[in-house]
Coordinates of C-alpha atoms and ligand atoms in Angstrom, one line a residue:
M6 CA 42.0 -0.6 54.9
A7 CA 44.8 1.5 53.5
D8 CA 48.2 -0.2 53.5
D9 CA 50.1 2.6 55.1
L10 CA 48.1 2.6 58.4
R11 CA 50.5 1.6 61.2
L12 CA 50.3 1.1 64.9
V13 CA 52.6 3.4 67.1
D14 CA 53.2 4.2 70.7
V15 CA 51.7 7.7 71.1
Q16 CA 54.3 10.4 71.9
T17 CA 53.9 14.0 73.2
E18 CA 54.0 15.4 69.7
H19 CA 50.9 13.3 68.8
L20 CA 48.7 14.5 71.6
D21 CA 47.1 17.4 69.6
D22 CA 46.0 14.8 67.0
V23 CA 44.7 12.5 69.7
L24 CA 42.7 15.4 71.3
R25 CA 41.2 16.3 67.9
V26 CA 40.0 12.8 67.3
R27 CA 38.8 12.6 70.9
S28 CA 36.8 15.8 70.5
R29 CA 35.1 14.5 67.4
S30 CA 34.3 11.3 69.3
F31 CA 33.2 12.3 72.8
G32 CA 32.7 16.1 72.6
L33 CA 35.0 19.0 73.6
L34 CA 37.0 19.0 76.8
E35 CA 36.6 22.2 78.9
A36 CA 39.7 24.3 79.2
G37 CA 40.6 23.1 82.7
R38 CA 40.0 19.4 81.9
R39 CA 42.3 19.7 78.8
E40 CA 45.2 20.5 81.0
E41 CA 44.3 17.6 83.3
W42 CA 44.1 15.3 80.3
K43 CA 47.5 16.4 79.0
A44 CA 49.0 15.9 82.4
D45 CA 47.5 12.3 82.6
A46 CA 48.7 11.7 79.0
Q47 CA 52.4 12.2 80.1
A48 CA 51.9 9.2 82.5
W49 CA 50.3 7.1 79.7
I50 CA 53.2 7.9 77.4
A51 CA 55.8 7.2 80.1
G52 CA 54.2 3.9 80.8
R53 CA 53.7 3.0 77.1
R54 CA 50.0 2.7 77.9
I55 CA 48.7 4.7 74.9
V56 CA 48.8 3.5 71.3
G57 CA 47.7 5.2 68.1
V58 CA 47.1 4.3 64.4
M59 CA 48.9 6.6 62.0
D60 CA 48.2 7.4 58.4
G61 CA 51.2 9.2 57.1
D62 CA 52.3 11.6 59.8
E63 CA 48.8 12.0 61.4
V64 CA 47.3 10.0 64.3
V65 CA 43.8 8.9 63.2
A66 CA 42.9 6.5 66.1
S67 CA 44.0 6.0 69.7
A68 CA 43.4 3.8 72.8
R69 CA 45.0 3.7 76.2
Y70 CA 44.7 1.9 79.6
W71 CA 44.8 2.7 83.3
P72 CA 47.0 0.6 85.5
F73 CA 44.3 -0.7 87.8
E74 CA 43.9 -3.5 90.2
Q75 CA 40.5 -5.2 90.5
W76 CA 39.1 -7.2 93.4
W77 CA 38.0 -10.7 92.6
S78 CA 36.7 -12.7 95.5
G79 CA 38.7 -10.7 98.0
R80 CA 42.0 -10.6 96.1
K81 CA 43.5 -7.9 93.9
V82 CA 44.2 -8.8 90.3
P83 CA 46.2 -6.4 88.0
M84 CA 43.7 -5.1 85.4
A85 CA 44.2 -2.9 82.4
G86 CA 41.3 -0.4 82.3
V87 CA 40.9 0.5 78.6
A88 CA 39.5 3.9 77.8
G89 CA 39.7 6.6 75.2
V90 CA 39.1 4.3 72.3
V91 CA 38.6 6.7 69.4
V92 CA 38.8 6.6 65.6
A93 CA 38.5 9.7 63.4
P94 CA 35.1 9.8 61.8
E95 CA 36.5 9.5 58.2
Y96 CA 38.4 6.3 59.2
R97 CA 35.5 4.5 60.9
G98 CA 33.9 1.3 59.7
R99 CA 37.0 -0.2 58.0
G100 CA 38.7 -2.1 60.8
V101 CA 40.8 0.8 62.4
G102 CA 39.0 0.5 65.7
S103 CA 39.8 -3.2 65.9
M104 CA 43.4 -2.5 64.9
V105 CA 43.9 0.1 67.7
M106 CA 42.2 -2.2 70.2
R107 CA 44.5 -5.1 69.2
G108 CA 47.4 -2.8 69.7
I109 CA 46.4 -1.9 73.3
L110 CA 45.5 -5.5 74.1
A111 CA 49.0 -6.5 73.0
R112 CA 50.5 -3.8 75.1
A113 CA 48.5 -4.9 78.2
V114 CA 49.6 -8.5 77.6
E115 CA 53.3 -7.4 77.2
H116 CA 53.0 -5.5 80.5
G117 CA 51.7 -8.7 82.3
Y118 CA 48.1 -7.8 82.9
P119 CA 45.9 -10.9 83.4
L120 CA 42.7 -8.9 82.9
S121 CA 41.3 -6.0 81.0
A122 CA 38.0 -4.1 81.5
L123 CA 36.2 -1.3 79.8
Y124 CA 32.9 0.6 79.6
P125 CA 31.6 -0.1 76.1
A126 CA 29.9 2.6 74.1
T127 CA 29.1 -0.2 71.7
T128 CA 29.6 -3.9 72.5
V129 CA 30.2 -5.4 69.0
I130 CA 33.8 -4.4 68.5
Y131 CA 34.8 -5.6 72.0
R132 CA 32.9 -8.9 71.7
H133 CA 34.7 -9.6 68.5
L134 CA 37.9 -9.2 70.5
G135 CA 36.8 -11.5 73.4
Y136 CA 35.3 -9.1 75.9
E137 CA 32.1 -10.0 77.7
F138 CA 29.9 -8.3 80.3
G139 CA 31.6 -8.6 83.7
G140 CA 29.4 -6.5 86.0
G141 CA 27.6 -3.2 86.4
R142 CA 28.0 0.2 87.9
Y143 CA 24.8 0.7 90.0
R144 CA 23.4 4.1 91.0
Y145 CA 20.6 4.2 93.5
T146 CA 18.6 7.2 94.8
F147 CA 17.6 7.5 98.4
P148 CA 15.4 10.1 100.2
A149 CA 17.9 12.4 101.9
A150 CA 15.6 12.6 105.0
D151 CA 15.9 8.8 105.4
L152 CA 19.7 9.1 105.4
R153 CA 19.6 12.1 107.8
S154 CA 17.7 10.0 110.4
L155 CA 20.1 7.1 110.4
G156 CA 21.9 8.3 113.6
G157 CA 25.4 7.2 114.4
K158 CA 25.9 10.5 116.4
E159 CA 28.3 8.7 118.8
V160 CA 30.9 8.1 116.0
S161 CA 33.4 10.9 115.5
V162 CA 33.9 12.0 111.9
R163 CA 36.4 14.6 110.6
R164 CA 36.8 16.4 107.3
A165 CA 39.4 14.7 105.1
G166 CA 41.5 15.5 102.0
P167 CA 44.3 14.5 99.7
A168 CA 46.6 13.6 102.6
D169 CA 44.2 10.9 103.6
A170 CA 44.5 9.0 100.2
G171 CA 46.6 6.2 101.8
R172 CA 44.1 5.7 104.6
F173 CA 41.2 5.7 102.1
L174 CA 43.0 2.9 100.1
E175 CA 43.7 1.0 103.3
L176 CA 40.1 1.1 104.4
A177 CA 38.8 0.1 101.0
G178 CA 41.2 -2.8 100.9
Q179 CA 40.0 -4.1 104.3
L180 CA 36.4 -3.8 103.2
H181 CA 36.9 -5.6 99.8
S182 CA 39.2 -8.3 101.2
S183 CA 37.0 -9.2 104.2
G184 CA 33.8 -8.8 102.1
R185 CA 35.3 -10.9 99.2
S186 CA 34.2 -8.2 96.8
N187 CA 34.0 -8.8 93.1
G188 CA 34.7 -6.0 90.6
P189 CA 35.7 -2.8 92.4
I190 CA 38.9 -1.2 91.0
V191 CA 41.9 0.3 92.8
W192 CA 43.3 3.6 91.4
P193 CA 46.9 4.6 91.8
E194 CA 47.3 6.5 95.1
A195 CA 48.3 9.8 93.3
K196 CA 45.0 9.8 91.4
V197 CA 43.1 9.1 94.6
A198 CA 44.8 12.1 96.2
E199 CA 43.8 14.2 93.2
W200 CA 40.2 13.1 93.4
L201 CA 40.0 13.8 97.2
G202 CA 41.4 17.3 96.5
E203 CA 38.8 18.3 94.0
D204 CA 36.5 21.3 94.9
N205 CA 33.5 19.1 94.5
S206 CA 34.8 16.2 96.6
F207 CA 33.5 16.4 100.2
C208 CA 35.4 13.8 102.2
Y209 CA 34.8 12.7 105.7
L210 CA 36.8 10.1 107.7
A211 CA 35.8 8.0 110.7
E212 CA 37.9 5.4 112.6
D213 CA 36.8 2.6 110.2
G214 CA 35.1 4.5 107.4
F215 CA 35.2 7.1 104.7
V216 CA 32.7 9.0 102.5
V217 CA 33.3 11.0 99.4
Y218 CA 30.3 12.9 98.0
G219 CA 29.6 16.1 96.0
W220 CA 27.0 18.0 94.0
Q221 CA 25.8 16.8 90.6
S222 CA 23.0 18.7 88.8
G223 CA 21.7 20.3 92.0
K224 CA 21.6 17.0 93.9
L225 CA 24.0 15.4 96.3
R226 CA 25.8 12.3 95.0
V227 CA 27.8 9.8 97.0
E228 CA 30.8 8.6 95.0
E229 CA 32.0 6.1 97.6
L230 CA 31.1 5.2 101.1
I231 CA 33.2 2.7 103.1
A232 CA 32.1 1.6 106.6
G233 CA 33.6 -1.1 108.7
S234 CA 30.7 -1.2 111.2
E235 CA 27.0 -0.4 111.4
A236 CA 27.6 2.7 113.6
T237 CA 30.0 4.2 111.1
A238 CA 27.7 3.4 108.2
R239 CA 24.9 5.2 110.0
A240 CA 27.1 8.2 110.9
L241 CA 28.5 8.7 107.3
W242 CA 25.2 8.3 105.6
A243 CA 23.7 10.8 108.1
V244 CA 26.5 13.3 107.2
V245 CA 25.3 13.2 103.6
G246 CA 21.6 13.2 104.6
S247 CA 22.2 16.4 106.7
G248 CA 21.9 18.2 103.3
S249 CA 18.2 17.2 103.0
S250 CA 17.0 20.8 103.3
I251 CA 18.5 21.5 99.9
S252 CA 18.8 18.0 98.2
T253 CA 15.6 16.1 98.7
D254 CA 17.2 13.0 97.1
V255 CA 20.7 11.6 97.3
D256 CA 22.1 9.6 94.4
A257 CA 24.7 7.0 95.4
Y258 CA 27.0 4.6 93.6
L259 CA 26.8 1.4 95.5
S260 CA 27.1 -2.4 95.3
P261 CA 23.7 -4.1 95.0
D262 CA 24.8 -6.0 98.1
D263 CA 25.7 -2.9 100.1
P264 CA 24.4 -3.0 103.7
A265 CA 22.9 0.5 103.1
H266 CA 20.0 -1.3 101.3
L267 CA 19.3 -3.1 104.7
L268 CA 19.8 0.0 106.9
V269 CA 17.8 2.7 105.1
P270 CA 14.1 2.6 106.1
T271 CA 12.6 2.9 102.6
E272 CA 13.7 1.0 99.4
A273 CA 15.9 2.9 97.1
D274 CA 14.1 4.3 94.0
K275 CA 13.3 1.3 91.9
N276 CA 14.8 3.0 88.8
A277 CA 18.4 2.2 89.6
L278 CA 20.8 3.2 86.8
I279 CA 23.0 0.4 85.7
E280 CA 26.0 0.9 83.3
R281 CA 27.5 -2.4 82.4
W282 CA 31.2 -2.9 82.0
M283 CA 33.0 -5.6 80.0
L284 CA 35.9 -7.8 81.1
R285 CA 38.5 -9.9 79.2
V286 CA 40.7 -12.6 80.5
L287 CA 44.1 -11.8 78.9
D288 CA 46.3 -14.5 80.6
A289 CA 44.1 -17.4 81.8
P290 CA 46.6 -19.1 84.2
A291 CA 47.6 -15.8 85.7
A292 CA 44.0 -14.6 86.0
I293 CA 43.0 -17.8 87.8
S294 CA 45.9 -17.9 90.2
A295 CA 45.6 -14.2 91.2
R296 CA 41.9 -14.2 92.1
G297 CA 40.2 -15.7 95.2
F298 CA 37.6 -18.4 95.0
A299 CA 34.6 -19.2 97.2
P300 CA 35.9 -20.5 100.5
G301 CA 35.1 -24.2 101.0
A302 CA 34.8 -24.8 97.2
S303 CA 36.8 -27.7 95.8
L304 CA 37.1 -28.5 92.1
E305 CA 39.2 -30.6 89.8
V306 CA 38.1 -30.3 86.1
D307 CA 39.6 -30.1 82.6
L308 CA 38.7 -27.2 80.3
D309 CA 39.3 -26.7 76.6
L310 CA 40.0 -23.0 75.9
D311 CA 39.8 -21.6 72.4
D312 CA 41.1 -18.0 72.2
S313 CA 41.4 -16.8 68.6
E314 CA 42.9 -13.4 69.6
L315 CA 45.3 -14.5 72.3
G316 CA 46.5 -17.9 71.3
A317 CA 48.6 -18.6 74.5
N318 CA 45.2 -19.2 76.2
T319 CA 44.2 -21.9 73.7
G320 CA 44.5 -25.5 74.7
R321 CA 43.5 -28.1 77.3
W322 CA 43.9 -27.0 80.9
H323 CA 43.3 -28.5 84.3
L324 CA 41.5 -26.2 86.7
S325 CA 42.0 -26.9 90.4
V326 CA 40.3 -25.0 93.2
S327 CA 40.7 -25.5 96.9
D328 CA 41.1 -23.4 100.1
G329 CA 39.9 -20.3 98.3
S330 CA 42.7 -20.5 95.6
G331 CA 42.9 -21.8 92.1
S332 CA 45.4 -22.9 89.5
L333 CA 45.2 -23.5 85.7
T334 CA 47.9 -25.9 84.4
P335 CA 48.3 -27.5 81.0
S336 CA 46.6 -30.9 80.8
T337 CA 47.4 -33.9 78.6
S338 CA 44.1 -35.7 79.2
S339 CA 41.9 -36.7 76.3
G340 CA 38.1 -37.0 76.0
D341 CA 35.3 -34.5 76.4
A342 CA 35.9 -31.4 78.5
L343 CA 34.0 -28.1 79.1
R344 CA 34.8 -25.9 76.1
L345 CA 34.9 -22.2 76.4
G346 CA 36.0 -19.3 74.1
S347 CA 37.3 -16.1 75.5
R348 CA 33.8 -14.6 76.1
G349 CA 32.6 -17.8 77.9
L350 CA 35.7 -18.0 80.1
T351 CA 35.3 -14.3 80.9
A352 CA 31.6 -14.6 81.8
L353 CA 32.4 -17.6 84.0
Y354 CA 35.3 -15.7 85.7
A355 CA 32.9 -12.8 86.5
G356 CA 30.5 -15.2 88.2
T357 CA 27.9 -15.7 85.4
P358 CA 26.2 -19.1 86.1
L359 CA 27.3 -21.8 83.6
P360 CA 23.7 -22.7 82.5
A361 CA 23.4 -19.0 81.3
V362 CA 26.8 -19.2 79.6
R363 CA 25.8 -22.4 77.9
K364 CA 22.4 -21.1 76.8
A365 CA 24.2 -18.0 75.2
G366 CA 26.3 -20.5 73.1
L367 CA 29.5 -19.5 74.9
A368 CA 30.2 -22.8 76.6
W369 CA 29.5 -26.4 75.5
G370 CA 30.7 -30.0 76.0
G371 CA 31.9 -31.4 79.3
A372 CA 29.7 -33.1 81.9
A373 CA 26.8 -30.8 82.8
A374 CA 26.9 -32.6 86.2
D375 CA 30.1 -30.7 86.9
D376 CA 28.5 -27.3 86.3
G377 CA 27.2 -26.9 89.9
A378 CA 30.7 -27.4 91.4
I379 CA 32.2 -25.0 88.8
D380 CA 29.6 -22.3 89.6
T381 CA 30.1 -22.7 93.3
A382 CA 33.9 -22.1 92.9
F383 CA 33.3 -18.8 90.9
S384 CA 30.3 -17.6 92.8
G385 CA 30.2 -14.8 95.3
A386 CA 29.0 -11.2 95.7
T387 CA 27.5 -9.5 92.7
S388 CA 30.3 -7.9 90.7
Y389 CA 30.2 -4.1 90.5
M390 CA 32.3 -1.0 90.0
L391 CA 31.8 2.4 91.6
D392 CA 34.0 4.4 89.1
Y393 CA 33.7 5.2 85.5
F394 CA 36.9 5.6 83.6
Ligands
COA405 C1 33.4 2.8 68.2 C2 34.6 3.0 67.2 C3 35.8 3.0 68.1 C4 34.6 1.9 66.2 O1 35.7 2.1 65.3 P1 35.7 1.4 63.8 O2 37.0 1.7 63.2 O3 34.5 1.9 63.1 O4 35.5 -0.1 64.2 P2 35.8 -1.4 63.3 O5 35.6 -1.0 61.8 O6 37.0 -2.0 63.6 O7 34.5 -2.3 63.6 C5 34.6 -3.5 64.4 C6 33.3 -4.1 64.5 O8 32.4 -3.2 65.4 C7 31.3 -2.9 64.7 N1 30.9 -1.5 65.0 C8 31.7 -0.4 65.0 N2 31.1 0.7 65.4 C9 29.8 0.3 65.7 C10 28.7 1.0 66.2 N3 28.7 2.3 66.4 N4 27.5 0.2 66.4 C11 27.5 -1.1 66.2 N5 28.6 -1.8 65.7 C12 29.7 -1.1 65.5 C13 31.6 -3.0 63.2 O9 30.4 -3.2 62.4 C14 32.5 -4.2 63.2 O10 31.7 -5.4 63.4 P3 31.5 -6.4 62.1 O11 32.9 -6.8 61.7 O12 30.7 -7.5 62.7 O13 30.8 -5.6 61.1 C15 34.4 4.4 66.5 O14 33.1 4.3 65.8 C16 34.5 5.6 67.3 O15 35.5 6.2 67.5 N6 33.3 6.0 67.8 C17 33.2 7.2 68.7 C18 33.8 7.0 70.0 C19 33.4 5.7 70.7 O16 32.2 5.4 70.8 N7 34.4 5.0 71.2 C20 34.2 3.8 72.0 C21 34.2 4.1 73.4 S1 34.0 2.6 74.4

């Protein structure tokens, strides 16, 4: 790597460089989306959430993160959603991508984020830095006629828009906290309002539910459907299904555990699309105390953590779980304990059963007899996200 490469906070005057590298990485942004990108970039700059690698006076790589929260067992944990990781083609393959990722990780740690997540275009670079698969984004396809026939005609539904962003977030929060969801992300309210105001966002609101859908490649596609009751679920799905004369099928981003799978008469197309996202525990004690745990689970166990990237996580810890809450405190005990690197800890955090984590070589030592109790504490609904970022 050249010696004069240096990490910087990206500023407004660097944005043309970042866009040029971005175009060579992901393709050109359409004219309208360019303006939106530049407007978003002002918020990334103001929040010091975008970093770059400079060679001389030119930015040759960049990465940024969104200030999300993520639901883990019914509680919201601050999460840095890393995106826009790009390296100029002529600088690839010599550690620049890793350098810019280390920069954005350091920034997320400095800003107090216990977790980070991203959608990987390639996993190798992120695994080297301690990320591991945390869950999936699932897209199912239902026959529109099946949705149309779900009923719910007694439920009143009205057209909604950007002014309903607060209500949308409130309803989503109720659903994810009572359903002890794992994985869904919470966008800042201003971005939710922007999304609800898009021409291709058709939004409908019921007393205890919300649907946002639109057209994608000549087909209707549900981006998000929240329903607090069976009647509302039927009514909102039927609104989407009312388009069956034009859209034979409806694609829908959904949790694999969503009640729609139990309500719709026929099984969703077996070829569900799954895009996997990766997670990283940045601050182990903060990540453990912020999330929920399975109600009724009780656990007292020591862990040996070894995090070669974020050394503050390394050491012997005591994990205690009771009444749906957990804590991780330094331990002075000696003897054998369950040993995990960052990828193993992250996989466990995301609900991967310990036998699988052990067989992948990401956990070892400790008493295998404790594995069941540890798994019970971290277990719950399948982790998923609805949004790509
Ligand atoms: C992916 C990208 C950011 C990697 O940048 P880079 O500077 O080449 O990465 P590094 O040199 O730091 O590589 C780090 C590790 O990842 C591996 N790696 C990088 N790109 C890879 C690829 N496309 N496929 C497989 N492994 C890859 C490297 O081999 C290296 O692993 P190693 O040390 O075991 O050999 C860069 O190729 C890029 O900008 N691609 C286009 C945009 C993109 O895909 N961004 C990622 C979006 S999630």
